Short mmCIF file of C-alpha atoms and ligand atoms in Angstrom, two decimals:
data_model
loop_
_atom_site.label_atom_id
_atom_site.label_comp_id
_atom_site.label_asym_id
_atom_site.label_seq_id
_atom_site.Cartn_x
_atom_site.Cartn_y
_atom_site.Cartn_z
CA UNK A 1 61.38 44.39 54.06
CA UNK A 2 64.10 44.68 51.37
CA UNK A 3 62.89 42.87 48.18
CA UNK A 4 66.44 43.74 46.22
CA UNK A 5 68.35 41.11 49.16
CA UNK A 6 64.95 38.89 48.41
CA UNK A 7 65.81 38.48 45.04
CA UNK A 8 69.58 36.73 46.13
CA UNK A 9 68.02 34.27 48.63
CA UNK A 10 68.04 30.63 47.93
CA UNK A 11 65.46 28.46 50.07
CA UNK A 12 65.71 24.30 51.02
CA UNK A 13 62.87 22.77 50.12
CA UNK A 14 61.64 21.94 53.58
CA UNK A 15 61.67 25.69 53.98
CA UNK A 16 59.97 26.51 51.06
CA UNK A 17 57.44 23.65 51.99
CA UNK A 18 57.65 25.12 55.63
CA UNK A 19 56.43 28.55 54.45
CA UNK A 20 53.78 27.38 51.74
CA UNK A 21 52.25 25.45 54.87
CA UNK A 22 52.59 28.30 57.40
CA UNK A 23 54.80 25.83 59.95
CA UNK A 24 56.59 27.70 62.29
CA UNK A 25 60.37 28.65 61.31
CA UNK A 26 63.34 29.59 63.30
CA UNK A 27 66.23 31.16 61.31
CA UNK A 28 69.97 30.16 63.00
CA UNK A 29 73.14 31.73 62.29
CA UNK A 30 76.50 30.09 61.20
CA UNK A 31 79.43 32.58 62.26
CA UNK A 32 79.15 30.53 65.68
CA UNK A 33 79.51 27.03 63.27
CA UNK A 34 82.40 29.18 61.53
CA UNK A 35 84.28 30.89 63.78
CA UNK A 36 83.04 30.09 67.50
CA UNK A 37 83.58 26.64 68.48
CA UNK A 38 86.01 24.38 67.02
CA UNK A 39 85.50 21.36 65.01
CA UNK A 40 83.94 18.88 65.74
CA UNK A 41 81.85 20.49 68.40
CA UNK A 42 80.86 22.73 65.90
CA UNK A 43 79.01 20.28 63.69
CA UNK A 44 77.19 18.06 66.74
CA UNK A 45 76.17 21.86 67.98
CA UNK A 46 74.77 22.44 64.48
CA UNK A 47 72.81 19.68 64.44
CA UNK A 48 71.63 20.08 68.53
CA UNK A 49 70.50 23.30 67.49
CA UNK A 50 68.63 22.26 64.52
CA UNK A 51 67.08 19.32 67.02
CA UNK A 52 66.11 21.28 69.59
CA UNK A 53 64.00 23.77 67.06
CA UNK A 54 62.44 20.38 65.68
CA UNK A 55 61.57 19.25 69.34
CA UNK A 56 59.74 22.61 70.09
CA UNK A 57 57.64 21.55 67.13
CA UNK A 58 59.62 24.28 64.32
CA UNK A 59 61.30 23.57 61.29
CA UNK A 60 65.31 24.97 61.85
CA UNK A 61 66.32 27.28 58.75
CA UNK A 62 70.30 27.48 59.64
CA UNK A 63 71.36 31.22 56.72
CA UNK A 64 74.89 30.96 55.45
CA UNK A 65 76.40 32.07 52.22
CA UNK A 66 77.73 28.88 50.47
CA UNK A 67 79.73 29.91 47.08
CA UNK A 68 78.49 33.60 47.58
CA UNK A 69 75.23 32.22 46.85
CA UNK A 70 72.84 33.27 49.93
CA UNK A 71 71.10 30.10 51.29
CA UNK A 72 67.88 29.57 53.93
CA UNK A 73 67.86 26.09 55.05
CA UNK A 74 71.53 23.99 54.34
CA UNK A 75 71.89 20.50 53.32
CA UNK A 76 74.24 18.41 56.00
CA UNK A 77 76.94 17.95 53.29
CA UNK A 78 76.88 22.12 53.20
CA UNK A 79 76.67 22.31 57.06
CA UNK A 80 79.51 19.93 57.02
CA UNK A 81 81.85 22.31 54.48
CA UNK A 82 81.34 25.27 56.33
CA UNK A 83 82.26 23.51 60.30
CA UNK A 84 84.98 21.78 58.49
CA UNK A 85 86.61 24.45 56.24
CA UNK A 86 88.98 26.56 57.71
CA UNK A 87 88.91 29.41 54.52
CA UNK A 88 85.42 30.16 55.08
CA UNK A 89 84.72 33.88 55.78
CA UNK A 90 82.61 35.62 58.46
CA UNK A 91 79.89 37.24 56.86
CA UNK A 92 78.19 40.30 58.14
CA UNK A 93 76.38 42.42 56.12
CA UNK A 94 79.50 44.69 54.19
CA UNK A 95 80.68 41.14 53.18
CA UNK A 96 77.83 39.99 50.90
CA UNK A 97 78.67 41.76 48.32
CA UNK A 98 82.27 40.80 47.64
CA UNK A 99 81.54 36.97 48.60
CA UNK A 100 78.75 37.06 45.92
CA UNK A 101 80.96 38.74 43.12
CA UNK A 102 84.12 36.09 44.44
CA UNK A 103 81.83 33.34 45.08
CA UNK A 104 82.86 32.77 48.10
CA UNK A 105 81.64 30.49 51.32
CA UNK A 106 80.90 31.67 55.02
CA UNK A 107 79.10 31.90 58.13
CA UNK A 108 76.54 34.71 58.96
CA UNK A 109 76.79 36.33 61.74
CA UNK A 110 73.69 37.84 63.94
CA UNK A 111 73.45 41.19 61.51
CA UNK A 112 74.04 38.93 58.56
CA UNK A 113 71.76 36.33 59.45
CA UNK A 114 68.63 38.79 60.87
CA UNK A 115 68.92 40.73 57.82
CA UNK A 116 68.78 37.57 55.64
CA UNK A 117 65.92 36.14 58.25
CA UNK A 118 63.47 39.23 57.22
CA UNK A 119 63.71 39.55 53.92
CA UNK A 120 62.94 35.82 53.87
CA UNK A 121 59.85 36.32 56.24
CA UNK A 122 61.27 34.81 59.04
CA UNK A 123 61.13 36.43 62.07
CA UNK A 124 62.02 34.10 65.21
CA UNK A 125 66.07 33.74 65.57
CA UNK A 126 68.33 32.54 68.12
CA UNK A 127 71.58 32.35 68.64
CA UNK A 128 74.09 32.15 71.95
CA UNK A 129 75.35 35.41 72.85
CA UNK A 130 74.75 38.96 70.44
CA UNK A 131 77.83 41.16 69.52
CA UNK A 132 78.46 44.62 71.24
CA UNK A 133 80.68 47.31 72.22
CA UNK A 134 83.83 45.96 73.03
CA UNK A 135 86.12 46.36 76.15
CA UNK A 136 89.10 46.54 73.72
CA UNK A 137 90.05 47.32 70.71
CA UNK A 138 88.54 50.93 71.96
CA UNK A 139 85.99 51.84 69.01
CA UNK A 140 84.96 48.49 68.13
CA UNK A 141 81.44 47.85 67.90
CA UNK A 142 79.57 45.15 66.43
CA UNK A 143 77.45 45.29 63.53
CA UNK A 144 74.71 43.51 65.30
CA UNK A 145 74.00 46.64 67.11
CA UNK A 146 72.85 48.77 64.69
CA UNK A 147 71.59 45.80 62.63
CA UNK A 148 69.14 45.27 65.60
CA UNK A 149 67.90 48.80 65.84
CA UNK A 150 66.57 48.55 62.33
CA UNK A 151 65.47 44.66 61.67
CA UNK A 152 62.04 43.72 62.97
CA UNK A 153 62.74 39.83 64.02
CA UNK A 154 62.70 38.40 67.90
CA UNK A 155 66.55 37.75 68.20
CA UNK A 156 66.79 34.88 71.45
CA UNK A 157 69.98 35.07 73.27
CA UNK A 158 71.40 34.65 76.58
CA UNK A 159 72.20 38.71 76.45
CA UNK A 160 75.62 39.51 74.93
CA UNK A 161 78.50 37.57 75.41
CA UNK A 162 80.26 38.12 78.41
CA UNK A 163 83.71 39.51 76.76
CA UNK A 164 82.11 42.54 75.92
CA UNK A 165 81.66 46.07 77.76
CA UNK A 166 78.11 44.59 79.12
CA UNK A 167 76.88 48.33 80.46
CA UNK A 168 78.00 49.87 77.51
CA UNK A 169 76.08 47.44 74.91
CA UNK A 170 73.10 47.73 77.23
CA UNK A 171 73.16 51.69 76.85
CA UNK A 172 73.35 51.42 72.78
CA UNK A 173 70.23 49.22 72.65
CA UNK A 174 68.38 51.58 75.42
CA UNK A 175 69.45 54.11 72.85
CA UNK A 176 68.37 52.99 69.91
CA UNK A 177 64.67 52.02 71.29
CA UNK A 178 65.58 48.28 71.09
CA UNK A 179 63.32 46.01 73.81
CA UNK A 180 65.24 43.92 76.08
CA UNK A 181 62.80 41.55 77.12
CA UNK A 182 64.18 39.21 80.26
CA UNK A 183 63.25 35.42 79.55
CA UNK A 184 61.99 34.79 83.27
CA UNK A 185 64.07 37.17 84.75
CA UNK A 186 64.65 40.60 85.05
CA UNK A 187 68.19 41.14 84.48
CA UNK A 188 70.03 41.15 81.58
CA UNK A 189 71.90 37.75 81.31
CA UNK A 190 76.21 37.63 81.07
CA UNK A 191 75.76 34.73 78.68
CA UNK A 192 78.24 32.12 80.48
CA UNK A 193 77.04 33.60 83.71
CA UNK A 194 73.40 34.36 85.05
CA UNK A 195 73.68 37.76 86.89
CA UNK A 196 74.79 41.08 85.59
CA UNK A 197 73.30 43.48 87.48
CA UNK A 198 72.45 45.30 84.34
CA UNK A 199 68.05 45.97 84.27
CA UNK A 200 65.80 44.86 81.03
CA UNK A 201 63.27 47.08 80.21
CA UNK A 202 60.89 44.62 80.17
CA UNK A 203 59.96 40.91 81.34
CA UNK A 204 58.13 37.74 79.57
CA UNK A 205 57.18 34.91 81.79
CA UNK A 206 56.38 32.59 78.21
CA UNK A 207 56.32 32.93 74.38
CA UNK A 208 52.91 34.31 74.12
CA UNK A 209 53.70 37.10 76.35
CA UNK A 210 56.98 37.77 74.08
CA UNK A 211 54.69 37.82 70.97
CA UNK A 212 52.17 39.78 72.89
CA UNK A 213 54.84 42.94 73.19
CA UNK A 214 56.95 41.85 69.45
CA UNK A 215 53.42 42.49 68.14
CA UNK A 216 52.49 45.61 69.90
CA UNK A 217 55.78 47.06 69.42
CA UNK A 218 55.55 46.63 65.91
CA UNK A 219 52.15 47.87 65.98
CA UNK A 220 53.21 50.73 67.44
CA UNK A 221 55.09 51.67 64.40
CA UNK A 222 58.76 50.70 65.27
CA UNK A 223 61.16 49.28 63.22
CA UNK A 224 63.68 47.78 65.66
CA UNK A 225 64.75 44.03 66.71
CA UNK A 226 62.97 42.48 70.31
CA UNK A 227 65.32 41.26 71.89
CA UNK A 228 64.99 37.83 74.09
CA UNK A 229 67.03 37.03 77.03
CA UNK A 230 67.09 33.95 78.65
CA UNK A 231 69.90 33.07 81.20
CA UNK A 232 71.65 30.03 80.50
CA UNK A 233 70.71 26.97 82.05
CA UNK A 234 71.73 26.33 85.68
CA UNK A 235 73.54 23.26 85.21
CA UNK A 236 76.14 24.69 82.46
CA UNK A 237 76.26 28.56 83.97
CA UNK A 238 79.51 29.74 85.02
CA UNK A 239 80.03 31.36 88.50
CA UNK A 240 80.55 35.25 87.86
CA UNK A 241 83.75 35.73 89.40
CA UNK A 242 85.54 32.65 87.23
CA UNK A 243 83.83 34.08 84.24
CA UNK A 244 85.10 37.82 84.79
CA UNK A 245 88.83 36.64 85.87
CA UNK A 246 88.91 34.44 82.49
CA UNK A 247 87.06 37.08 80.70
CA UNK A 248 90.28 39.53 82.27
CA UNK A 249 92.99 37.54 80.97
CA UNK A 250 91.89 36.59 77.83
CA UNK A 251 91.17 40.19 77.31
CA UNK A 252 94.94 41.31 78.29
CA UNK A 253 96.08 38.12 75.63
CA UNK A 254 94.31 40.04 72.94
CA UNK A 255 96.01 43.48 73.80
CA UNK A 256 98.69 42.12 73.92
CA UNK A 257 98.98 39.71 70.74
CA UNK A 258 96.87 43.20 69.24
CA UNK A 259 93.71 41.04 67.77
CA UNK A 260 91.45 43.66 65.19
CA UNK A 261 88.67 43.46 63.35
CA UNK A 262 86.57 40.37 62.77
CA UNK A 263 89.24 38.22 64.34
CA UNK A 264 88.22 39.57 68.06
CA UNK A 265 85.72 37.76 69.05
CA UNK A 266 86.53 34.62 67.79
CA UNK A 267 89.99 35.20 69.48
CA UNK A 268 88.56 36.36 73.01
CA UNK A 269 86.08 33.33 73.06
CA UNK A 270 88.72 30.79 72.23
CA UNK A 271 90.84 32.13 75.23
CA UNK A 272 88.05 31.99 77.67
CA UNK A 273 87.92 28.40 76.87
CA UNK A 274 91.47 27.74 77.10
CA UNK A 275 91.52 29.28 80.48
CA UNK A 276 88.17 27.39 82.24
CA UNK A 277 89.20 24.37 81.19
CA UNK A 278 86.44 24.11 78.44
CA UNK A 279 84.16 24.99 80.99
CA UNK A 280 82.82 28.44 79.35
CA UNK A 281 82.35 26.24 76.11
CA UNK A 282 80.14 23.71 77.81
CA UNK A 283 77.94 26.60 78.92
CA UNK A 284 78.17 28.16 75.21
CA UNK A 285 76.88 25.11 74.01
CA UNK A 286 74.16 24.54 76.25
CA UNK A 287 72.74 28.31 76.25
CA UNK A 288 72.89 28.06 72.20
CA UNK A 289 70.84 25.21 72.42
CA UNK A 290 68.53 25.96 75.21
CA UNK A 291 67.56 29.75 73.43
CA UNK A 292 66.82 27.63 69.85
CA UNK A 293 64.24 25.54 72.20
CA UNK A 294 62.77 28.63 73.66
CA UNK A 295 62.89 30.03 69.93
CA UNK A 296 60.74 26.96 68.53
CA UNK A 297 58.22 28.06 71.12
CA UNK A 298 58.15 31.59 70.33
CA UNK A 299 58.13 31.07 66.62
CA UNK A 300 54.92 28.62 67.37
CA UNK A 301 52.42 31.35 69.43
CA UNK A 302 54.05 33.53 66.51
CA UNK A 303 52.44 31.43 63.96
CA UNK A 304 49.45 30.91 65.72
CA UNK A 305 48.77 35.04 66.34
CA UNK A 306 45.91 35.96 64.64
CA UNK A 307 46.71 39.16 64.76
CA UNK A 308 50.55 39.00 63.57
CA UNK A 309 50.22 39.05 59.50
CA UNK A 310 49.69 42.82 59.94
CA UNK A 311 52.97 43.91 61.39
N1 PSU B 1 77.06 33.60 69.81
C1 PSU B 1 77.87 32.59 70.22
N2 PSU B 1 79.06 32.45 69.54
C2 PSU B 1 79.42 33.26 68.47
C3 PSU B 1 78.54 34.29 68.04
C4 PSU B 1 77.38 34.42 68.76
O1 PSU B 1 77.57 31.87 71.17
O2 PSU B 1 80.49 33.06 67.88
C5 PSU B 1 78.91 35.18 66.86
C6 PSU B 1 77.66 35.81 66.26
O3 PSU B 1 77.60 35.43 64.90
C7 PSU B 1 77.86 37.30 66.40
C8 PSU B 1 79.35 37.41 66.30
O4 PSU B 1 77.17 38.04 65.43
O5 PSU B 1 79.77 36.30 67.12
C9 PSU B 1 79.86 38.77 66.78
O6 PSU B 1 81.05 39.09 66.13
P1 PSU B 1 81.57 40.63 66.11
O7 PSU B 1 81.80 40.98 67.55
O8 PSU B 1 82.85 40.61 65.31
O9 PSU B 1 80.49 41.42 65.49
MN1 MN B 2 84.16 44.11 65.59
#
């Protein structure tokens, strides 16, 4: 828990109602609203994922940082500002601090957001695909990584997207005692695609079972993220070998134009779509909305645990 990031959080009121009543809650990120899909399809995807949440029978508490004020729950004319606005900043962790003392407006990332999520005593999330250990630049790794070895929440995802050194990301979560719990499968999803090849270390056939290990895991003593992956849906997935030749070129585009920092992933994910034809965007949307249904449902036997207000 950190009580000093507490103290900065600004609730909606259906959150704050939400929590006095003990309803189920599912925290969502923004950086994909911000920075991963292009407006419009930003703002319908917003709202799709907030739906979805509401269908499983949860109430959706989307984290951004609107005027470096940090806020749990957004109101549709702030949702609308940050798909909208092309200024708005990225915000992982390191940024807080200088958005708060410039006041300034942006989308949380998965670190950002998880971090945000627990001090606010939420502790289902989903988003599309988690950040990782990159192919290229060399050296870049994502601050979800370590953010997820030290922030108790069940982060649903469809593994971590596809653009990044998949083994490699695997290997840093293995390392850092993270559970990779397969969503009805046992292989660690390529977000747009099904397969990897790459093993879980552990397998959930429905939400109760994924609260059964959160629980003992945090039982247990550790301190890490469980993480939740479910494949994307059939009907959106991309084959594997037009994901991996896409996922090649729009690599080589980023060598080559020399994309750093922050700007990488947004870069690599924009290619991809350029290059299927939309088609790895269709799947993007549909996996971001199918893991905030599956989330709902988690975030429900979560509520319901009778044993869960110990850990
Ligand atoms: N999932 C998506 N689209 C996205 C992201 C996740 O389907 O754009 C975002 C998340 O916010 C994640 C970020 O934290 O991409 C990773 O960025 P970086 O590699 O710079 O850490
Ligand atoms: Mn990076």
């Amino acid at each position: 828990m950190n009580p000093n990031l507490k103290g900065f959080i600004r609730y909606s009121p259906e959150i704050t109602r939400a929590q006095s009543l003990g309803t189920p809650v599912v925290a969502l990120e923004s950086t994909v609203i911000t920075h991963g899909l292009p407006y419009p399809e930003n703002i319908q995807l917003a709202q799709d994922m907030e739906n979805e949440v509401r269908q499983g029978g949860a109430i959706p508490a989307t984290i951004a940082i609107v005027e470096g004020i940090i806020q749990v729950g957004l109101k549709i004319d702030q949702l609308e500002f940050l798909a909208s606005d092309r200024g708005v900043r990225k915000a992982s962790p390191r940024d807080f601090s200088r958005m708060a003392v410039n006041k300034e407006s942006g989308g949380t990332t998965v670190a950002g957001t998880i971090v945000i999520a627990q001090a606010a005593g939420i502790r289902v999330f989903a988003t599309g695909g988690i950040g990782g250990v990159h192919r290229i630049p060399r050296g870049d790794v994502s601050a979800d990584l370590p953010q997820l070895a030290n922030t108790p929440v069940i982060v649903v995802c469809a593994g971590a997207k596809a653009i990044l050194d998949l083994p490699a990301t695997v290997e840093y979560l293995e390392t850092h005692g993270v559970p990779v719990i397969g969503y009805q499968t046992n292989e660690f999803p390529a977000f747009y695609s099904i397969r990897s090849r790459l093993p879980t270390s552990a397998r959930a056939e429905n939400p109760q079972e994924v609260v059964d290990i959160s629980r003992t895991h945090w039982q247990l003593g550790m301190k890490s993220a469980v993480l939740v992956t479910a494949p994307p849906p059939l009907e959106v997935a991309l084959p594997g070998d037009e994901m991996r030749e896409a996922v090649k070129q729009a690599l080589k585009d980023a060598k080559d134009e020399r994309i750093r920092g922050q700007q990488v992933t947004p870069f690599l994910l924009k290619r991809v779509s350029e290059i299927t034809g939309n088609a790895s965007m269709v799947a993007n949307l549909g996996l971001l909305r199918n893991n905030a249904g599956i989330a709902a449902q988690i975030a429900r036997s979560f509520q319901q645990d009778p044993q869960i207000r110990a850990v």
